[in-house]
Amino acid sequence: MSEVHVTSHPLIQHKLTIIRDKETGTKAFRELVDEVATLMAYEITRDMELEETEVETPIQKTKAKSLAGKKVGVVPILRAGLGMADGILKLIPAAKVGHVGLYRDHETLEPVEYFVKLPSDVEERLFIVVDPMLATGGSAIMAIDSLKKTRCEK
């Protein structure tokens, strides 16, 4: 199931404003993209499945929640999406990373796929596709279609 998450979190909105400012330098831009990706990862993982598990604390055994369900994969759309991957991996360090490469055909203005490399266990993963560039959504749709196609072939 494909979902699009739109967030209006004040911190994200604030950081996006700084990113868009022509006076923002390269170093600050990269750091802000990383921070926005981390905040977005926090927002989009809000409804991840949990299960109750037993852990032994220094005092006693207790029940606590841990992630359940599918493992996570992060798929940046090359190249712009690469700047967002590390921000997500800060929160989900065990996630595997795949890549989808797309470019826009200058005549048709349609996205063209030139590269797809995904983890070998795609059926076991919930993928987060990241790309900071969104105009028509054509690239995001094509990247998601590539994931779906790959899952069907394996």
Coordinates of N, CA and C in Angstrom, one line a residue:
M1 N 0.8 -1.2 0.0 CA 0.0 0.0 0.0 C 0.9 1.2 0.0
S2 N 0.7 2.1 -0.9 CA 1.4 3.4 -1.0 C 0.7 4.5 -0.3
E3 N 1.4 5.2 0.5 CA 0.9 6.3 1.3 C 1.8 7.6 1.1
V4 N 1.1 8.7 1.0 CA 1.9 10.0 0.9 C 1.6 10.7 2.2
H5 N 2.6 11.1 2.9 CA 2.5 11.8 4.2 C 2.8 13.3 3.9
V6 N 1.9 14.1 4.3 CA 2.1 15.6 4.2 C 2.1 16.1 5.7
T7 N 3.2 16.8 6.0 CA 3.3 17.3 7.4 C 3.4 18.8 7.4
S8 N 2.8 19.4 8.4 CA 2.8 20.8 8.6 C 3.5 21.1 9.9
H9 N 4.3 20.2 10.4 CA 5.0 20.4 11.7 C 5.7 21.8 11.7
P10 N 5.6 22.6 12.8 CA 6.2 23.9 12.8 C 7.7 23.9 12.6
L11 N 8.4 22.9 13.2 CA 9.9 22.8 13.0 C 10.3 22.5 11.6
I12 N 9.5 21.7 10.9 CA 9.8 21.3 9.5 C 9.5 22.6 8.7
Q13 N 8.4 23.3 8.9 CA 8.1 24.5 8.1 C 9.2 25.5 8.3
H14 N 9.6 25.7 9.5 CA 10.7 26.7 9.8 C 12.0 26.4 9.1
K15 N 12.4 25.1 9.2 CA 13.6 24.7 8.5 C 13.5 24.8 7.0
L16 N 12.3 24.5 6.5 CA 12.1 24.6 5.0 C 12.3 26.0 4.6
T17 N 11.8 26.9 5.4 CA 12.0 28.4 5.1 C 13.4 28.8 5.0
I18 N 14.2 28.3 5.9 CA 15.7 28.6 5.9 C 16.3 27.9 4.6
I19 N 15.9 26.7 4.3 CA 16.5 26.0 3.2 C 16.2 26.8 1.9
R20 N 15.0 27.4 1.8 CA 14.6 28.1 0.6 C 15.3 29.5 0.4
D21 N 15.8 30.0 1.5 CA 16.4 31.3 1.5 C 17.7 31.3 0.7
K22 N 17.8 32.2 -0.3 CA 19.0 32.2 -1.2 C 20.2 32.5 -0.4
E23 N 20.1 33.1 0.8 CA 21.3 33.4 1.6 C 21.9 32.2 2.4
T24 N 21.1 31.1 2.4 CA 21.6 29.9 3.1 C 22.7 29.3 2.4
G25 N 23.8 29.1 3.1 CA 25.0 28.5 2.5 C 24.9 27.0 2.4
T26 N 25.9 26.4 1.6 CA 25.8 25.0 1.3 C 25.9 24.1 2.5
K27 N 26.8 24.4 3.5 CA 26.9 23.6 4.7 C 25.6 23.6 5.5
A28 N 25.0 24.8 5.7 CA 23.8 24.9 6.4 C 22.6 24.2 5.7
F29 N 22.6 24.4 4.4 CA 21.6 23.7 3.6 C 21.6 22.2 3.8
R30 N 22.8 21.6 3.7 CA 22.9 20.1 3.9 C 22.5 19.7 5.3
E31 N 22.9 20.5 6.3 CA 22.5 20.2 7.7 C 21.0 20.3 7.9
L32 N 20.4 21.3 7.3 CA 19.0 21.4 7.4 C 18.2 20.3 6.7
V33 N 18.7 19.9 5.5 CA 18.0 18.8 4.8 C 18.1 17.6 5.7
D34 N 19.2 17.3 6.3 CA 19.4 16.2 7.2 C 18.4 16.3 8.4
E35 N 18.3 17.4 9.0 CA 17.4 17.6 10.1 C 15.9 17.5 9.7
V36 N 15.5 18.0 8.5 CA 14.2 17.9 8.1 C 13.9 16.4 7.8
A37 N 14.8 15.7 7.2 CA 14.6 14.2 7.0 C 14.4 13.5 8.3
T38 N 15.1 13.8 9.3 CA 15.0 13.2 10.6 C 13.6 13.5 11.2
L39 N 13.2 14.7 11.1 CA 11.9 15.1 11.6 C 10.8 14.4 10.8
M40 N 10.9 14.3 9.5 CA 9.9 13.7 8.7 C 9.9 12.2 9.0
A41 N 11.0 11.6 9.2 CA 11.0 10.2 9.6 C 10.3 9.9 10.9
Y42 N 10.4 10.8 11.8 CA 9.7 10.7 13.1 C 8.2 10.8 12.8
E43 N 7.8 11.7 12.0 CA 6.4 11.8 11.7 C 5.8 10.6 10.9
I44 N 6.5 10.2 9.9 CA 5.9 9.1 9.1 C 6.0 7.7 9.7
T45 N 6.8 7.6 10.8 CA 6.8 6.3 11.5 C 5.9 6.2 12.7
R46 N 5.1 7.3 12.9 CA 4.2 7.4 14.0 C 3.3 6.2 14.2
D47 N 2.8 5.6 13.1 CA 1.9 4.5 13.2 C 2.5 3.1 12.9
M48 N 3.8 3.0 13.1 CA 4.4 1.7 12.9 C 3.9 0.7 13.9
E49 N 3.8 -0.5 13.5 CA 3.2 -1.6 14.3 C 4.1 -1.9 15.5
L50 N 3.5 -2.1 16.7 CA 4.3 -2.4 17.9 C 3.8 -3.8 18.4
E51 N 4.7 -4.4 19.2 CA 4.2 -5.6 19.9 C 4.8 -5.6 21.3
E52 N 4.1 -6.2 22.2 CA 4.5 -6.3 23.6 C 5.6 -7.4 23.7
T53 N 6.6 -7.0 24.4 CA 7.7 -8.0 24.7 C 8.2 -7.8 26.1
E54 N 8.8 -8.9 26.6 CA 9.3 -8.8 28.0 C 10.8 -8.5 28.0
V55 N 11.2 -7.6 28.8 CA 12.6 -7.2 29.0 C 13.0 -7.3 30.4
E56 N 14.2 -7.6 30.7 CA 14.7 -7.6 32.1 C 15.4 -6.3 32.3
T57 N 14.9 -5.5 33.2 CA 15.5 -4.3 33.6 C 16.5 -4.5 34.8
P58 N 17.3 -3.6 35.2 CA 18.1 -3.8 36.4 C 17.3 -4.2 37.7
I59 N 16.0 -3.8 37.7 CA 15.2 -4.1 38.9 C 14.4 -5.4 38.8
Q60 N 13.7 -5.5 37.6 CA 12.9 -6.7 37.4 C 12.5 -6.9 36.0
K61 N 11.8 -8.0 35.7 CA 11.3 -8.2 34.3 C 10.0 -7.3 34.2
T62 N 9.8 -6.8 33.0 CA 8.7 -5.9 32.7 C 8.3 -6.1 31.2
K63 N 7.1 -5.7 30.9 CA 6.6 -5.7 29.6 C 6.8 -4.3 29.0
A64 N 7.2 -4.3 27.7 CA 7.4 -3.1 27.0 C 7.1 -3.2 25.5
K65 N 7.1 -2.2 24.8 CA 6.7 -2.2 23.4 C 8.0 -2.2 22.5
S66 N 8.0 -2.9 21.4 CA 9.0 -2.9 20.5 C 8.4 -3.0 19.1
L67 N 9.2 -2.6 18.1 CA 8.7 -2.6 16.7 C 8.4 -4.0 16.3
A68 N 7.3 -4.1 15.5 CA 6.9 -5.4 15.0 C 6.6 -5.2 13.5
G69 N 6.3 -6.2 12.8 CA 5.9 -6.1 11.4 C 7.2 -6.1 10.5
K70 N 7.0 -5.4 9.4 CA 8.1 -5.5 8.4 C 9.3 -4.6 8.8
K71 N 10.5 -5.0 8.3 CA 11.7 -4.2 8.5 C 11.5 -3.0 7.6
V72 N 12.4 -2.1 7.8 CA 12.3 -0.8 7.0 C 13.4 -0.8 5.9
G73 N 13.1 -0.2 4.8 CA 14.1 0.2 3.8 C 13.9 1.6 3.4
V74 N 15.0 2.3 3.1 CA 15.0 3.7 2.7 C 15.5 3.7 1.2
V75 N 14.7 4.3 0.4 CA 15.0 4.4 -1.1 C 15.0 5.9 -1.5
P76 N 16.2 6.5 -1.5 CA 16.3 7.8 -2.1 C 16.2 7.8 -3.6
I77 N 15.5 8.7 -4.2 CA 15.5 8.9 -5.6 C 16.8 9.7 -5.9
L78 N 17.6 9.1 -6.8 CA 18.9 9.7 -7.1 C 18.7 11.0 -7.9
R79 N 19.5 11.9 -7.6 CA 20.5 12.2 -6.7 C 20.0 13.0 -5.5
A80 N 19.0 13.8 -5.7 CA 18.5 14.7 -4.6 C 18.1 14.0 -3.4
G81 N 17.5 12.8 -3.5 CA 17.1 12.1 -2.3 C 18.2 11.6 -1.4
L82 N 19.4 11.5 -1.9 CA 20.6 11.1 -1.1 C 20.8 11.9 0.1
G83 N 20.5 13.2 0.0 CA 20.7 14.1 1.1 C 19.7 13.9 2.3
M84 N 18.7 13.1 2.1 CA 17.7 12.8 3.1 C 17.9 11.5 3.8
A85 N 18.7 10.6 3.1 CA 18.8 9.2 3.7 C 19.5 9.2 5.1
D86 N 20.5 9.9 5.3 CA 21.2 9.9 6.6 C 20.3 10.4 7.7
G87 N 19.5 11.3 7.4 CA 18.6 11.8 8.5 C 17.6 10.8 8.9
I88 N 17.1 10.0 8.0 CA 16.2 8.9 8.3 C 17.0 7.8 9.0
L89 N 18.2 7.5 8.6 CA 19.0 6.4 9.2 C 19.4 6.7 10.6
K90 N 19.4 8.0 11.0 CA 19.7 8.3 12.4 C 18.6 7.7 13.3
L91 N 17.4 7.7 12.9 CA 16.3 7.1 13.7 C 16.1 5.6 13.5
I92 N 16.4 5.2 12.3 CA 16.2 3.8 11.9 C 17.5 3.2 11.4
P93 N 18.5 3.0 12.2 CA 19.9 2.6 11.7 C 19.9 1.3 11.1
A94 N 19.0 0.4 11.4 CA 19.0 -1.0 10.9 C 18.3 -1.0 9.5
A95 N 17.8 0.1 9.0 CA 17.1 0.1 7.7 C 18.2 -0.2 6.6
K96 N 17.8 -1.0 5.6 CA 18.6 -1.2 4.5 C 18.3 -0.1 3.5
V97 N 19.3 0.3 2.6 CA 19.1 1.4 1.7 C 19.1 0.8 0.3
G98 N 18.2 1.2 -0.5 CA 18.2 1.0 -2.0 C 18.2 2.3 -2.7
H99 N 18.2 2.2 -4.0 CA 18.3 3.4 -4.8 C 17.5 3.3 -6.1
V100 N 16.8 4.4 -6.5 CA 16.1 4.4 -7.8 C 16.7 5.7 -8.5
G101 N 17.2 5.5 -9.7 CA 17.7 6.6 -10.4 C 16.8 7.0 -11.5
L102 N 16.4 8.3 -11.6 CA 15.5 8.8 -12.6 C 16.0 10.1 -13.1
Y103 N 15.7 10.4 -14.3 CA 16.0 11.7 -14.9 C 14.8 12.1 -15.7
R104 N 14.6 13.4 -15.9 CA 13.5 13.9 -16.7 C 13.9 14.1 -18.1
D105 N 13.1 13.5 -19.0 CA 13.3 13.6 -20.4 C 13.0 15.1 -20.8
H106 N 13.9 15.8 -21.5 CA 13.7 17.2 -21.8 C 12.7 17.5 -22.8
E107 N 12.4 16.5 -23.6 CA 11.3 16.7 -24.7 C 9.9 16.3 -24.1
T108 N 9.8 15.2 -23.5 CA 8.5 14.8 -23.0 C 8.2 15.3 -21.6
L109 N 9.2 15.7 -20.9 CA 9.2 16.1 -19.5 C 8.7 14.9 -18.5
E110 N 8.8 13.7 -19.0 CA 8.4 12.5 -18.2 C 9.7 12.0 -17.6
P111 N 9.5 11.4 -16.4 CA 10.7 10.7 -15.8 C 11.1 9.5 -16.5
V112 N 12.4 9.2 -16.5 CA 12.9 8.0 -17.2 C 13.8 7.3 -16.2
E113 N 13.5 6.0 -16.0 CA 14.3 5.2 -15.0 C 15.6 4.8 -15.7
Y114 N 16.7 5.0 -14.9 CA 18.0 4.5 -15.5 C 18.7 3.5 -14.5
F115 N 18.2 3.4 -13.2 CA 18.9 2.6 -12.3 C 17.9 2.2 -11.2
V116 N 17.9 0.9 -10.8 CA 17.2 0.4 -9.6 C 18.0 -0.6 -8.9
K117 N 18.3 -0.4 -7.7 CA 19.1 -1.3 -6.8 C 18.4 -1.3 -5.5
L118 N 17.9 -2.5 -5.1 CA 17.1 -2.6 -3.9 C 17.7 -3.8 -3.1
P119 N 17.4 -3.8 -1.8 CA 17.9 -4.9 -0.9 C 17.3 -6.2 -1.5
S120 N 17.9 -7.3 -1.2 CA 17.5 -8.6 -1.8 C 16.2 -9.1 -1.1
D121 N 15.9 -8.6 0.0 CA 14.7 -9.0 0.8 C 13.5 -8.0 0.7
V122 N 13.3 -7.6 -0.5 CA 12.2 -6.5 -0.7 C 10.9 -6.9 -0.2
E123 N 10.5 -8.2 -0.2 CA 9.2 -8.6 0.2 C 9.0 -8.4 1.7
E124 N 10.1 -8.4 2.5 CA 10.1 -8.3 3.9 C 10.2 -6.8 4.4
R125 N 10.2 -5.9 3.5 CA 10.5 -4.5 3.9 C 9.3 -3.5 3.6
L126 N 9.2 -2.6 4.5 CA 8.4 -1.4 4.3 C 9.3 -0.3 3.8
F127 N 9.1 0.2 2.6 CA 10.0 1.2 2.1 C 9.6 2.6 2.2
I128 N 10.5 3.4 2.6 CA 10.3 4.9 2.6 C 11.1 5.5 1.4
V129 N 10.3 6.0 0.5 CA 10.9 6.6 -0.7 C 11.1 8.1 -0.4
V130 N 12.3 8.6 -0.6 CA 12.6 10.0 -0.3 C 13.1 10.8 -1.5
D131 N 12.6 12.0 -1.7 CA 13.0 12.9 -2.7 C 12.5 14.3 -2.3
P132 N 13.5 15.2 -2.2 CA 13.0 16.5 -1.8 C 12.4 17.4 -2.9
M133 N 12.5 16.8 -4.1 CA 11.9 17.6 -5.3 C 10.6 17.0 -5.6
L134 N 9.6 17.9 -5.6 CA 8.2 17.4 -5.9 C 7.6 18.5 -6.7
A135 N 7.3 18.2 -8.0 CA 6.6 19.2 -8.9 C 5.3 18.5 -9.2
T136 N 5.3 17.6 -10.1 CA 4.1 16.9 -10.5 C 3.9 15.6 -9.8
G137 N 5.0 15.1 -9.1 CA 4.9 13.8 -8.5 C 5.2 12.6 -9.4
G138 N 5.5 12.9 -10.6 CA 5.8 11.9 -11.6 C 7.0 11.0 -11.2
S139 N 8.1 11.6 -10.7 CA 9.2 10.8 -10.3 C 8.9 9.9 -9.1
A140 N 8.2 10.4 -8.1 CA 7.8 9.6 -7.0 C 6.9 8.4 -7.4
I141 N 6.0 8.7 -8.3 CA 5.1 7.6 -8.8 C 5.9 6.6 -9.5
M142 N 6.9 7.0 -10.4 CA 7.7 6.0 -11.1 C 8.5 5.2 -10.1
A143 N 9.1 5.8 -9.1 CA 9.9 5.1 -8.1 C 9.1 4.1 -7.4
I144 N 7.9 4.5 -7.0 CA 7.0 3.5 -6.3 C 6.6 2.4 -7.2
D145 N 6.3 2.7 -8.4 CA 6.0 1.7 -9.4 C 7.2 0.7 -9.6
S146 N 8.4 1.2 -9.6 CA 9.6 0.4 -9.7 C 9.7 -0.6 -8.5
L147 N 9.4 -0.1 -7.3 CA 9.4 -1.0 -6.1 C 8.3 -2.1 -6.2
K148 N 7.1 -1.7 -6.7 CA 6.1 -2.6 -6.8 C 6.4 -3.7 -7.9
K149 N 7.0 -3.3 -9.0 CA 7.4 -4.2 -10.0 C 8.5 -5.2 -9.5
T150 N 9.4 -4.7 -8.8 CA 10.5 -5.5 -8.3 C 9.9 -6.5 -7.3
R151 N 9.0 -6.1 -6.5 CA 8.4 -7.1 -5.5 C 7.7 -8.2 -6.2
C152 N 7.0 -7.9 -7.4 CA 6.3 -8.9 -8.1 C 7.2 -9.9 -8.8
E153 N 8.4 -9.4 -9.2 CA 9.3 -10.3 -9.9 C 10.0 -11.3 -9.0
K154 N 10.0 -11.0 -7.7 CA 10.8 -11.9 -6.8 C 9.9 -12.8 -6.1

